[in-house]
mmCIF file of C-alpha atoms in Angstrom:
data_model
loop_
_atom_site.group_PDB
_atom_site.id
_atom_site.type_symbol
_atom_site.label_atom_id
_atom_site.label_comp_id
_atom_site.label_asym_id
_atom_site.label_seq_id
_atom_site.Cartn_x
_atom_site.Cartn_y
_atom_site.Cartn_z
ATOM 1 C CA MET A 1 122.347 101.377 246.469
ATOM 2 C CA THR A 2 123.074 100.613 242.842
ATOM 3 C CA GLU A 3 123.689 97.148 241.488
ATOM 4 C CA GLN A 4 126.228 98.714 239.137
ATOM 5 C CA LYS A 5 128.410 99.827 242.056
ATOM 6 C CA LEU A 6 128.214 96.406 243.677
ATOM 7 C CA LYS A 7 129.191 94.766 240.394
ATOM 8 C CA GLU A 8 132.139 97.147 240.032
ATOM 9 C CA TYR A 9 133.219 96.384 243.606
ATOM 10 C CA PHE A 10 133.226 92.654 242.872
ATOM 11 C CA GLU A 11 135.256 93.376 239.734
ATOM 12 C CA ASN A 12 137.785 95.475 241.737
ATOM 13 C CA LYS A 13 136.893 98.592 239.769
ATOM 14 C CA ILE A 14 135.882 100.746 242.758
ATOM 15 C CA THR A 15 137.166 101.027 246.314
ATOM 16 C CA ILE A 16 135.465 99.753 249.449
ATOM 17 C CA ASP A 17 134.905 103.375 250.488
ATOM 18 C CA GLU A 18 132.955 104.015 247.282
ATOM 19 C CA LEU A 19 130.830 100.934 247.849
ATOM 20 C CA LYS A 20 130.206 101.808 251.500
ATOM 21 C CA SER A 21 129.085 105.309 250.520
ATOM 22 C CA ASP A 22 126.712 103.888 247.916
ATOM 23 C CA VAL A 23 125.248 101.404 250.406
ATOM 24 C CA LYS A 24 124.875 104.011 253.150
ATOM 25 C CA ASN A 25 123.026 106.431 250.896
ATOM 26 C CA SER A 26 120.446 103.757 250.095
ATOM 27 C CA GLN A 27 119.407 103.183 253.729
ATOM 28 C CA THR A 28 116.564 105.145 255.316
ATOM 29 C CA LYS A 29 115.538 104.665 258.940
ATOM 30 C CA THR A 30 111.782 104.175 259.124
ATOM 31 C CA GLY A 31 111.575 103.252 262.801
ATOM 32 C CA CYS A 32 113.649 102.526 265.862
ATOM 33 C CA ASP A 33 114.731 99.151 264.480
ATOM 34 C CA THR A 34 113.592 99.194 260.843
ATOM 35 C CA THR A 35 115.327 100.421 257.709
ATOM 36 C CA SER A 36 114.062 100.725 254.143
ATOM 37 C CA VAL A 37 116.492 100.172 251.283
ATOM 38 C CA TYR A 38 116.447 101.749 247.848
ATOM 39 C CA ILE A 39 118.049 99.606 245.142
ATOM 40 C CA GLN A 40 118.730 100.755 241.604
ATOM 41 C CA GLN A 41 118.758 97.587 239.554
ATOM 42 C CA ILE A 42 120.478 96.604 236.317
ATOM 43 C CA ASN A 43 117.801 95.593 233.847
ATOM 44 C CA ASP A 44 119.770 93.529 231.353
ATOM 45 C CA GLY A 45 122.276 90.719 231.621
ATOM 46 C CA GLU A 46 123.423 88.538 234.493
ATOM 47 C CA PHE A 47 126.324 88.447 236.943
ATOM 48 C CA GLU A 48 127.196 85.229 238.738
ATOM 49 C CA ILE A 49 128.295 85.606 242.343
ATOM 50 C CA GLN A 50 131.333 83.490 243.198
ATOM 51 C CA LYS A 51 132.709 82.526 246.595
ATOM 52 C CA GLU A 52 135.580 84.986 246.193
ATOM 53 C CA HIS A 53 133.087 87.853 245.962
ATOM 54 C CA LEU A 54 131.638 87.019 249.380
ATOM 55 C CA ILE A 55 135.104 86.378 250.801
ATOM 56 C CA LYS A 56 136.010 89.893 249.664
ATOM 57 C CA LEU A 57 133.044 91.224 251.671
ATOM 58 C CA CYS A 58 134.116 89.119 254.668
ATOM 59 C CA ASN A 59 137.610 90.567 254.537
ATOM 60 C CA ASP A 60 136.316 94.131 254.408
ATOM 61 C CA PHE A 61 134.071 93.448 257.388
ATOM 62 C CA ILE A 62 136.860 91.786 259.371
ATOM 63 C CA THR A 63 139.082 94.830 258.755
ATOM 64 C CA ARG A 64 136.172 97.067 259.849
ATOM 65 C CA LYS A 65 135.696 98.705 256.447
ATOM 66 C CA LEU A 66 132.098 97.455 256.347
ATOM 67 C CA GLY A 67 129.533 97.253 259.140
ATOM 68 C CA SER A 68 126.837 94.702 259.909
ATOM 69 C CA GLU A 69 124.099 96.872 258.411
ATOM 70 C CA ASP A 70 126.127 97.154 255.210
ATOM 71 C CA LEU A 71 126.326 93.368 254.862
ATOM 72 C CA THR A 72 122.602 93.024 255.544
ATOM 73 C CA THR A 73 121.794 95.606 252.870
ATOM 74 C CA ILE A 74 124.084 93.951 250.334
ATOM 75 C CA ALA A 75 122.606 90.518 251.074
ATOM 76 C CA PHE A 76 119.080 91.892 250.725
ATOM 77 C CA SER A 77 119.956 93.476 247.380
ATOM 78 C CA LEU A 78 121.404 90.194 246.111
ATOM 79 C CA ILE A 79 118.308 88.236 247.100
ATOM 80 C CA ALA A 80 115.986 90.831 245.562
ATOM 81 C CA SER A 81 118.019 91.073 242.356
ATOM 82 C CA GLU A 82 117.201 89.653 238.955
ATOM 83 C CA TYR A 83 120.711 90.524 237.760
ATOM 84 C CA PHE A 84 122.838 88.750 240.361
ATOM 85 C CA ASP A 85 122.715 84.966 240.457
ATOM 86 C CA TRP A 86 124.687 82.177 242.142
ATOM 87 C CA ASN A 87 125.004 78.433 242.569
ATOM 88 C CA GLY A 88 126.095 76.374 245.545
ATOM 89 C CA ASP A 89 124.938 75.892 249.117
ATOM 90 C CA GLU A 90 127.819 77.845 250.632
ATOM 91 C CA ILE A 91 126.973 81.030 248.759
ATOM 92 C CA SER A 92 123.234 80.650 249.371
ATOM 93 C CA ASN A 93 123.633 79.999 253.086
ATOM 94 C CA VAL A 94 125.968 82.941 253.696
ATOM 95 C CA ILE A 95 123.759 85.399 251.804
ATOM 96 C CA PHE A 96 120.695 84.055 253.597
ATOM 97 C CA ASP A 97 122.365 84.356 257.014
ATOM 98 C CA TRP A 98 123.439 87.949 256.375
ATOM 99 C CA ASP A 99 119.982 88.961 255.187
ATOM 100 C CA ASN A 100 118.337 87.604 258.344
ATOM 101 C CA SER A 101 120.684 88.724 261.105
ATOM 102 C CA LYS A 102 117.913 90.098 263.331
ATOM 103 C CA ILE A 103 116.337 86.680 263.605
ATOM 104 C CA GLY A 104 119.354 84.543 262.759
ATOM 105 C CA TYR A 105 123.042 84.668 263.487
ATOM 106 C CA ASP A 106 124.415 88.017 264.579
ATOM 107 C CA ILE A 107 126.759 89.646 262.088
ATOM 108 C CA ASN A 108 129.850 90.015 264.229
ATOM 109 C CA LEU A 109 133.574 89.386 263.863
ATOM 110 C CA LYS A 110 133.390 85.766 265.019
ATOM 111 C CA ASN A 111 130.498 84.791 262.761
ATOM 112 C CA VAL A 112 131.814 86.579 259.680
ATOM 113 C CA GLN A 113 135.157 84.815 260.154
ATOM 114 C CA LEU A 114 133.243 81.534 260.346
ATOM 115 C CA CYS A 115 131.396 82.477 257.150
ATOM 116 C CA LYS A 116 134.731 83.118 255.467
ATOM 117 C CA ASP A 117 136.039 79.734 256.649
ATOM 118 C CA TYR A 118 132.851 78.103 255.343
ATOM 119 C CA LEU A 119 133.270 79.693 251.919
ATOM 120 C CA GLU A 120 136.921 78.671 251.768
ATOM 121 C CA ASN A 121 136.728 75.182 253.277
ATOM 122 C CA GLY A 122 133.083 74.088 253.139
ATOM 123 C CA ASN A 123 132.817 73.588 256.906
ATOM 124 C CA TYR A 124 129.704 75.253 258.355
ATOM 125 C CA ASN A 125 130.666 75.865 261.964
ATOM 126 C CA LEU A 126 128.238 78.584 263.025
ATOM 127 C CA ASP A 127 126.840 77.583 266.402
ATOM 128 C CA LYS A 128 123.176 76.560 266.344
ATOM 129 C CA ASN A 129 123.088 77.043 270.108
ATOM 130 C CA GLU A 130 123.512 80.767 269.456
ATOM 131 C CA LEU A 131 120.149 80.828 267.694
ATOM 132 C CA LYS A 132 118.497 78.803 270.412
ATOM 133 C CA GLU A 133 119.741 81.105 273.150
ATOM 134 C CA LYS A 134 118.869 84.179 271.130
ATOM 135 C CA PHE A 135 115.223 83.209 270.993
ATOM 136 C CA ARG A 136 114.979 81.619 274.398
ATOM 137 C CA SER A 137 115.992 85.004 275.770
ATOM 138 C CA LYS A 138 112.949 86.571 274.148
ATOM 139 C CA GLY A 139 110.765 84.936 276.803
ATOM 140 C CA LYS A 140 107.396 86.092 275.494
ATOM 141 C CA PHE A 141 107.627 83.989 272.346
ATOM 142 C CA LEU A 142 109.398 80.985 273.824
ATOM 143 C CA ASN A 143 106.345 78.727 273.796
ATOM 144 C CA LEU A 144 105.432 79.728 270.254
ATOM 145 C CA TYR A 145 109.020 79.144 269.140
ATOM 146 C CA GLN A 146 109.016 75.661 270.668
ATOM 147 C CA GLN A 147 105.667 74.750 269.118
ATOM 148 C CA ILE A 148 106.787 75.870 265.656
ATOM 149 C CA ASP A 149 110.004 73.906 266.066
ATOM 150 C CA GLN A 150 108.011 70.787 266.982
ATOM 151 C CA ILE A 151 105.710 71.151 263.965
ATOM 152 C CA LEU A 152 108.655 71.507 261.594
ATOM 153 C CA TRP A 153 110.225 68.392 263.090
ATOM 154 C CA GLU A 154 107.074 66.243 263.090
ATOM 155 C CA TYR A 155 105.133 67.382 260.027
ATOM 156 C CA TRP A 156 107.479 69.262 257.690
ATOM 157 C CA ASP A 157 110.617 67.034 257.861
ATOM 158 C CA PRO A 158 111.408 67.468 254.130
ATOM 159 C CA ILE A 159 114.377 65.081 254.236
ATOM 160 C CA GLY A 160 112.386 62.367 256.054
ATOM 161 C CA ILE A 161 114.893 61.877 258.854
ATOM 162 C CA ASN A 162 113.018 62.613 262.078
ATOM 163 C CA ASP A 163 113.233 58.954 263.124
ATOM 164 C CA ASP A 164 116.994 58.882 263.485
ATOM 165 C CA ALA A 165 118.564 62.320 262.824
ATOM 166 C CA PRO A 166 119.673 64.802 265.518
ATOM 167 C CA ARG A 167 116.709 66.699 266.973
ATOM 168 C CA ASP A 168 118.163 70.082 265.992
ATOM 169 C CA GLU A 169 118.269 69.259 262.262
ATOM 170 C CA TYR A 170 115.709 71.930 261.286
ATOM 171 C CA GLN A 171 116.095 74.378 264.151
ATOM 172 C CA GLY A 172 118.017 76.850 261.995
ATOM 173 C CA TYR A 173 114.752 77.495 260.125
ATOM 174 C CA THR A 174 112.528 77.988 263.169
ATOM 175 C CA PRO A 175 113.452 81.645 263.866
ATOM 176 C CA LEU A 176 112.602 82.621 260.291
ATOM 177 C CA ILE A 177 109.167 81.036 260.494
ATOM 178 C CA LEU A 178 108.620 82.623 263.914
ATOM 179 C CA LYS A 179 109.254 86.029 262.389
ATOM 180 C CA LEU A 180 106.591 85.401 259.724
ATOM 181 C CA VAL A 181 104.064 84.310 262.349
ATOM 182 C CA LYS A 182 104.803 87.361 264.507
ATOM 183 C CA SER A 183 104.259 89.612 261.477
ATOM 184 C CA LYS A 184 100.825 87.992 260.892
ATOM 185 C CA SER A 185 101.805 86.376 257.598
ATOM 186 C CA ASP A 186 99.145 84.161 256.068
ATOM 187 C CA SER A 187 99.599 80.434 255.496
ATOM 188 C CA ALA A 188 100.464 80.897 251.834
ATOM 189 C CA LYS A 189 103.422 83.135 252.655
ATOM 190 C CA ILE A 190 104.714 80.737 255.296
ATOM 191 C CA ALA A 191 104.309 77.844 252.851
ATOM 192 C CA GLU A 192 106.276 79.749 250.216
ATOM 193 C CA LYS A 193 109.135 80.215 252.687
ATOM 194 C CA LEU A 194 109.143 76.517 253.622
ATOM 195 C CA TYR A 195 109.105 75.608 249.936
ATOM 196 C CA GLU A 196 112.018 78.012 249.388
ATOM 197 C CA PHE A 197 113.955 76.241 252.142
ATOM 198 C CA GLU A 198 113.281 72.876 250.477
ATOM 199 C CA THR A 199 114.190 73.876 246.934
ATOM 200 C CA GLU A 200 116.881 76.534 247.355
ATOM 201 C CA LEU A 201 118.658 75.642 250.604
ATOM 202 C CA ILE A 202 118.162 71.905 251.040
ATOM 203 C CA GLY A 203 118.231 71.172 247.301
ATOM 204 C CA LEU A 204 115.035 69.118 247.011
ATOM 205 C CA SER A 205 112.359 69.270 244.311
ATOM 206 C CA GLY A 206 109.946 70.514 246.981
ATOM 207 C CA ASN A 207 106.427 69.614 248.070
ATOM 208 C CA TYR A 208 104.359 72.794 248.181
ATOM 209 C CA GLU A 209 101.149 70.982 249.130
ATOM 210 C CA ASN A 210 102.732 69.637 252.300
ATOM 211 C CA CYS A 211 104.348 73.007 253.003
ATOM 212 C CA LEU A 212 100.898 74.582 252.931
ATOM 213 C CA LYS A 213 99.502 71.980 255.334
ATOM 214 C CA VAL A 214 102.387 72.613 257.712
ATOM 215 C CA ALA A 215 101.929 76.377 257.395
ATOM 216 C CA GLU A 216 98.256 76.048 258.326
ATOM 217 C CA LYS A 217 99.194 74.054 261.438
ATOM 218 C CA ILE A 218 101.644 76.793 262.391
ATOM 219 C CA ASN A 219 99.135 79.575 261.878
ATOM 220 C CA ASN A 220 96.593 77.686 263.970
ATOM 221 C CA LEU A 221 98.966 78.101 266.920
ATOM 222 C CA GLU A 222 98.169 81.803 266.985
ATOM 223 C CA LYS A 223 94.440 81.025 267.050
ATOM 224 C CA LYS A 224 95.074 78.774 270.028
ATOM 225 C CA ASN A 225 97.043 81.601 271.715
ATOM 226 C CA VAL A 226 100.210 79.531 271.979
ATOM 227 C CA VAL A 227 102.482 82.390 273.110
#
């Protein structure tokens, strides 16, 4: 897909059909459940994503003009872009959720409507139990999932609230770390993702040294065959 087309869509200069065609032509199936994406980037300047841009995408999904794979591709292109930028937790969380639908919330009518409500009203009502059930159903990786979740709660705890906060405070991050472990990512890559959570999603200054220690504990689970 081309960043220029996405920009023009946000600016109401092209139709949803033109955007959908551009997105579709960028997707290449490389396996039964994997897709590679070609993105033609804009080299100069900057475009700031606003809530209304994502609401526009929500509306086109709700009216079935866009599919789940389209939203995932668009979210991936935004995250990978040096041209598109944004501020605010609502925008970050929605883009992040759409980019990680295989290991996070499913992109379906209910969840996209909830994303739209979140962008409009600031109330994040996506059901964390959906993620728990999604990964509990995987069976094979249940023990590993639970061990990672426990490490994040005990040793990562970037907000410092594990004495009195709800136990599920960090469970939205567990599936993403599980995916990295399953793909044999090294500790540095896992630490970078934890640091990204701290600085970009939670809004902290971040503690990379602790993230690396936590990542090493997580990777040691594989050595202990915790599966």
